[in-house]
Amino acid sequence: MNIKNIIAGPCSVESKEQIEEISKFLSGQGVVYLRGGCFKPRTDPKSFQGLGDIGVKYLYEAAKKYKMKTVTEVMCIDDLKRNYKMIDVIQVGSRNMTNYSLLKEIGKTTAKDKKQILLKRDWCATISEFLKAGEYISQYGNNNIWYCLRGIRTFEQIDSCQRFTADLSSILELKEQKKKVVFDSSHACGRKEFVIPVSKAAVSLGAEMLMIEVCKEPRKAKTDKEQQLDFKEFEKLIKEI
Ligand code: PEP
Ligand code: MN
């Protein structure tokens, strides 16, 4: 896989210095798409919720410094409107795949410039529900949608050590529908040890892109510390893929 097709970066933007250091490393590897969450959809309301608008600014500045593009999630249309110029790829998270009002607003807002959207599959959605969610956006004219598989929840999660079940064969189904597929191995597995082998499988099944969480010191990360690769592990991934 061409390194330009890997979206990489931390789960959350935590500080200006943190995102700058990561973007410096990733751009040195040839990565173009820099991810980083600023509006975080956390299960626990008392946990870190992201830096918000200032986080988008840090992400944008770090990306521009190294000629990269920004990928970040918006949770409501105001998040997008306030930060529109700083977001190159608009991420709709798994939890918002069925937020039809948001999908419609994003569709209308991007109808003219056709800004790139990354739509994540709701972990409880069927493939046709996922495709229909995309139509909520594309009906207004923006068909630039990457369909991101990020693991689904199955009975396996009763006692599995994996956060979700990697929906690998769904890649084949989305390809049949001529969709551009991104596979997010980090959230699908929830464990860094599994990220490289599952990414290999995704690529061999035809995923055009990967999304990988990377930061300098995963153990100290404020979110998703179990699944983020450190710099060395990311180098190993790109060597093997
Ligand atoms: C993310 O990519 O930061 C994220 C929160 O993922 P998901 O919506 O797939 O849980
Ligand atoms: Mn994450």
Short mmCIF file of C-alpha atoms and ligand atoms in Angstrom, two decimals:
data_model
loop_
_atom_site.label_atom_id
_atom_site.label_comp_id
_atom_site.label_asym_id
_atom_site.label_seq_id
_atom_site.Cartn_x
_atom_site.Cartn_y
_atom_site.Cartn_z
CA MET A 1 0.00 0.00 0.00
CA ASN A 2 1.18 3.48 -0.85
CA ILE A 3 1.96 5.41 2.33
CA LYS A 4 -0.17 8.27 0.97
CA ASN A 5 -3.20 6.06 1.58
CA ILE A 6 -2.59 5.72 5.29
CA ILE A 7 -4.42 8.15 7.57
CA ALA A 8 -2.39 8.33 10.77
CA GLY A 9 -2.13 10.35 13.93
CA PRO A 10 -3.13 10.33 17.57
CA CYS A 11 -6.53 9.38 18.88
CA SER A 12 -6.81 12.88 20.37
CA VAL A 13 -5.00 16.14 19.85
CA GLU A 14 -3.65 16.79 23.36
CA SER A 15 -1.39 19.81 22.93
CA LYS A 16 0.36 21.92 20.30
CA GLU A 17 3.68 20.22 21.05
CA GLN A 18 2.20 16.71 20.96
CA ILE A 19 0.60 17.10 17.53
CA GLU A 20 3.64 18.90 16.09
CA GLU A 21 5.97 16.12 17.12
CA ILE A 22 3.68 13.48 15.66
CA SER A 23 3.18 15.33 12.38
CA LYS A 24 6.93 15.83 12.04
CA PHE A 25 7.49 12.11 12.44
CA LEU A 26 4.63 11.06 10.17
CA SER A 27 5.44 13.49 7.37
CA GLY A 28 9.01 12.18 7.50
CA GLN A 29 7.57 8.75 6.76
CA GLY A 30 5.60 10.14 3.80
CA VAL A 31 2.17 10.23 5.45
CA VAL A 32 -0.15 12.89 4.01
CA TYR A 33 -3.34 12.53 6.04
CA LEU A 34 -2.97 13.57 9.67
CA ARG A 35 -5.78 12.51 11.97
CA GLY A 36 -6.47 13.81 15.45
CA GLY A 37 -9.67 13.98 17.45
CA CYS A 38 -10.69 17.34 18.92
CA PHE A 39 -14.38 16.77 19.65
CA LYS A 40 -14.25 13.38 21.31
CA PRO A 41 -17.32 11.15 21.59
CA ARG A 42 -16.45 9.60 24.96
CA THR A 43 -18.53 7.02 26.77
CA ASP A 44 -17.79 8.56 30.17
CA PRO A 45 -18.79 12.24 30.41
CA LYS A 46 -16.17 12.77 33.12
CA SER A 47 -13.31 11.64 30.86
CA PHE A 48 -11.23 13.86 28.56
CA GLN A 49 -13.57 15.36 25.96
CA GLY A 50 -10.97 16.76 23.56
CA LEU A 51 -9.52 20.25 23.17
CA GLY A 52 -12.32 21.48 20.91
CA ASP A 53 -11.66 24.42 18.57
CA ILE A 54 -8.15 25.11 19.82
CA GLY A 55 -7.33 21.46 19.09
CA VAL A 56 -8.41 21.90 15.48
CA LYS A 57 -6.14 24.93 15.26
CA TYR A 58 -3.17 22.94 16.60
CA LEU A 59 -3.94 20.10 14.20
CA TYR A 60 -4.21 22.48 11.27
CA GLU A 61 -1.02 24.34 12.08
CA ALA A 62 0.94 21.13 12.56
CA ALA A 63 -0.42 19.73 9.29
CA LYS A 64 0.33 22.87 7.27
CA LYS A 65 3.87 23.06 8.66
CA TYR A 66 4.58 19.64 7.16
CA LYS A 67 2.34 19.92 4.08
CA MET A 68 -0.19 17.42 5.38
CA LYS A 69 -3.98 17.29 5.29
CA THR A 70 -6.20 17.29 8.35
CA VAL A 71 -8.74 14.59 9.21
CA THR A 72 -10.92 15.26 12.23
CA GLU A 73 -14.33 14.33 13.59
CA VAL A 74 -17.15 16.79 14.01
CA MET A 75 -20.00 15.97 16.36
CA CYS A 76 -22.40 18.68 15.24
CA ILE A 77 -22.73 21.03 12.31
CA ASP A 78 -21.48 24.01 14.34
CA ASP A 79 -18.19 22.20 15.02
CA LEU A 80 -17.78 21.98 11.26
CA LYS A 81 -18.91 25.51 10.41
CA ARG A 82 -16.63 27.16 12.96
CA ASN A 83 -13.60 25.21 11.72
CA TYR A 84 -14.46 24.62 8.06
CA LYS A 85 -11.29 26.00 6.50
CA MET A 86 -9.03 24.01 8.80
CA ILE A 87 -10.60 20.62 8.06
CA ASP A 88 -9.58 18.84 4.85
CA VAL A 89 -11.41 15.57 5.55
CA ILE A 90 -14.58 15.66 7.66
CA GLN A 91 -14.90 12.59 9.86
CA VAL A 92 -18.34 11.39 10.91
CA GLY A 93 -17.84 9.02 13.83
CA SER A 94 -19.41 5.65 14.38
CA ARG A 95 -21.78 7.05 16.99
CA ASN A 96 -23.09 9.65 14.54
CA MET A 97 -23.58 7.44 11.49
CA THR A 98 -27.31 7.45 12.20
CA ASN A 99 -27.50 11.12 13.15
CA TYR A 100 -29.45 11.88 10.01
CA SER A 101 -29.83 15.59 10.75
CA LEU A 102 -26.06 15.90 10.97
CA LEU A 103 -25.57 13.88 7.77
CA LYS A 104 -28.03 16.12 5.91
CA GLU A 105 -26.36 19.28 7.20
CA ILE A 106 -22.94 18.00 6.16
CA GLY A 107 -24.36 17.07 2.75
CA LYS A 108 -25.78 20.56 2.25
CA THR A 109 -22.72 22.36 3.60
CA THR A 110 -20.31 20.47 1.33
CA ALA A 111 -22.56 20.25 -1.75
CA LYS A 112 -20.71 23.03 -3.53
CA ASP A 113 -17.05 22.39 -2.76
CA LYS A 114 -17.46 18.60 -2.42
CA LYS A 115 -15.09 18.42 0.53
CA GLN A 116 -13.91 14.90 1.36
CA ILE A 117 -15.96 13.04 3.97
CA LEU A 118 -14.87 10.00 5.97
CA LEU A 119 -17.99 8.20 7.15
CA LYS A 120 -17.48 5.58 9.84
CA ARG A 121 -19.73 2.59 10.17
CA ASP A 122 -21.91 2.50 13.27
CA TRP A 123 -20.73 -0.63 15.10
CA CYS A 124 -24.32 -1.90 15.12
CA ALA A 125 -25.23 -1.01 11.54
CA THR A 126 -25.80 -3.41 8.69
CA ILE A 127 -24.02 -2.75 5.40
CA SER A 128 -27.17 -1.40 3.76
CA GLU A 129 -27.76 0.98 6.69
CA PHE A 130 -24.16 2.13 6.25
CA LEU A 131 -24.66 2.72 2.53
CA LYS A 132 -27.94 4.57 3.13
CA ALA A 133 -26.19 6.83 5.64
CA GLY A 134 -23.80 7.78 2.83
CA GLU A 135 -26.80 8.63 0.64
CA TYR A 136 -27.99 11.12 3.27
CA ILE A 137 -24.85 13.10 2.44
CA SER A 138 -24.53 12.39 -1.28
CA GLN A 139 -28.16 13.26 -2.11
CA TYR A 140 -27.17 16.95 -2.13
CA GLY A 141 -24.35 16.38 -4.62
CA ASN A 142 -21.21 15.51 -2.67
CA ASN A 143 -20.23 11.98 -3.54
CA ASN A 144 -16.72 12.24 -2.13
CA ILE A 145 -17.25 9.78 0.67
CA TRP A 146 -14.77 7.29 2.03
CA TYR A 147 -16.49 4.42 3.79
CA CYS A 148 -14.61 3.50 6.93
CA LEU A 149 -14.97 0.07 8.52
CA ARG A 150 -13.90 0.19 12.16
CA GLY A 151 -15.15 -3.04 13.69
CA ILE A 152 -18.63 -4.11 14.69
CA ARG A 153 -19.97 -5.43 17.97
CA THR A 154 -20.81 -9.13 18.04
CA PHE A 155 -21.27 -11.81 20.73
CA GLU A 156 -17.51 -12.19 20.55
CA GLN A 157 -17.22 -9.11 22.75
CA ILE A 158 -18.71 -11.03 25.68
CA ASP A 159 -15.30 -12.43 26.51
CA SER A 160 -12.93 -11.41 23.72
CA CYS A 161 -9.91 -9.25 24.43
CA GLN A 162 -10.77 -7.28 21.31
CA ARG A 163 -12.76 -4.10 21.52
CA PHE A 164 -14.81 -4.90 18.41
CA THR A 165 -14.88 -7.64 15.77
CA ALA A 166 -12.96 -6.68 12.65
CA ASP A 167 -15.52 -6.52 9.82
CA LEU A 168 -13.00 -7.61 7.23
CA SER A 169 -15.20 -9.35 4.67
CA SER A 170 -17.39 -6.24 4.55
CA ILE A 171 -14.55 -4.76 2.52
CA LEU A 172 -15.55 -7.10 -0.32
CA GLU A 173 -19.17 -6.03 -0.12
CA LEU A 174 -18.36 -2.34 -0.18
CA LYS A 175 -16.02 -2.92 -3.11
CA GLU A 176 -18.88 -4.59 -5.00
CA GLN A 177 -20.79 -1.34 -4.48
CA LYS A 178 -17.77 0.56 -5.89
CA LYS A 179 -17.10 2.37 -2.64
CA LYS A 180 -13.71 3.59 -1.53
CA VAL A 181 -12.92 1.68 1.63
CA VAL A 182 -10.83 2.79 4.60
CA PHE A 183 -10.11 0.15 7.20
CA ASP A 184 -9.50 1.36 10.75
CA SER A 185 -7.61 -1.49 12.39
CA SER A 186 -6.91 0.52 15.55
CA HIS A 187 -10.53 0.84 16.66
CA ALA A 188 -11.53 -2.54 15.18
CA CYS A 189 -9.06 -4.42 17.39
CA GLY A 190 -8.54 -2.05 20.28
CA ARG A 191 -5.19 -3.72 20.83
CA LYS A 192 -1.95 -2.61 19.28
CA GLU A 193 -0.60 -6.17 18.92
CA PHE A 194 -3.31 -6.95 16.40
CA VAL A 195 -3.11 -3.79 14.33
CA ILE A 196 -0.39 -4.90 11.90
CA PRO A 197 -1.77 -8.37 11.03
CA VAL A 198 -5.35 -7.09 10.70
CA SER A 199 -4.15 -4.20 8.52
CA LYS A 200 -2.41 -6.69 6.25
CA ALA A 201 -5.61 -8.69 5.95
CA ALA A 202 -7.60 -5.53 5.14
CA VAL A 203 -5.17 -4.54 2.42
CA SER A 204 -5.20 -8.01 0.90
CA LEU A 205 -9.01 -7.89 0.79
CA GLY A 206 -8.90 -4.66 -1.18
CA ALA A 207 -9.13 -1.80 1.33
CA GLU A 208 -7.71 1.24 -0.45
CA MET A 209 -6.81 3.06 2.72
CA LEU A 210 -6.02 2.42 6.36
CA MET A 211 -6.62 4.49 9.46
CA ILE A 212 -4.02 3.94 12.17
CA GLU A 213 -3.70 5.63 15.56
CA VAL A 214 -0.12 6.64 16.29
CA CYS A 215 1.43 8.72 19.03
CA LYS A 216 4.79 9.11 20.72
CA GLU A 217 4.00 7.51 24.06
CA PRO A 218 0.77 5.49 23.87
CA ARG A 219 0.97 4.59 27.57
CA LYS A 220 0.56 8.26 28.46
CA ALA A 221 -2.22 9.02 25.95
CA LYS A 222 -5.43 10.52 27.32
CA THR A 223 -7.57 8.31 25.08
CA ASP A 224 -7.26 4.84 23.51
CA LYS A 225 -3.85 4.06 24.98
CA GLU A 226 -4.17 0.30 24.36
CA GLN A 227 -4.49 0.57 20.62
CA GLN A 228 -2.15 3.34 19.54
CA LEU A 229 1.15 2.43 17.91
CA ASP A 230 4.35 4.20 18.92
CA PHE A 231 6.73 5.53 16.27
CA LYS A 232 8.77 2.33 16.04
CA GLU A 233 5.67 0.18 15.69
CA PHE A 234 4.36 2.46 12.96
CA GLU A 235 7.63 2.12 11.06
CA LYS A 236 7.24 -1.65 11.32
CA LEU A 237 3.70 -1.41 9.94
CA ILE A 238 4.71 0.58 6.88
CA LYS A 239 7.63 -1.74 6.21
CA GLU A 240 5.33 -4.76 6.28
CA ILE A 241 2.47 -3.32 4.27
C1 PEP B 1 -12.02 8.05 16.13
O1 PEP B 1 -11.64 7.66 15.02
O2 PEP B 1 -11.45 8.92 16.75
C2 PEP B 1 -13.23 7.45 16.74
C3 PEP B 1 -13.77 7.98 17.84
O3 PEP B 1 -13.67 6.37 16.12
P1 PEP B 1 -15.11 5.69 16.09
O4 PEP B 1 -16.10 6.76 15.74
O5 PEP B 1 -14.95 4.66 15.01
O6 PEP B 1 -15.33 5.08 17.45
MN MN B 2 -9.42 6.52 19.21
#
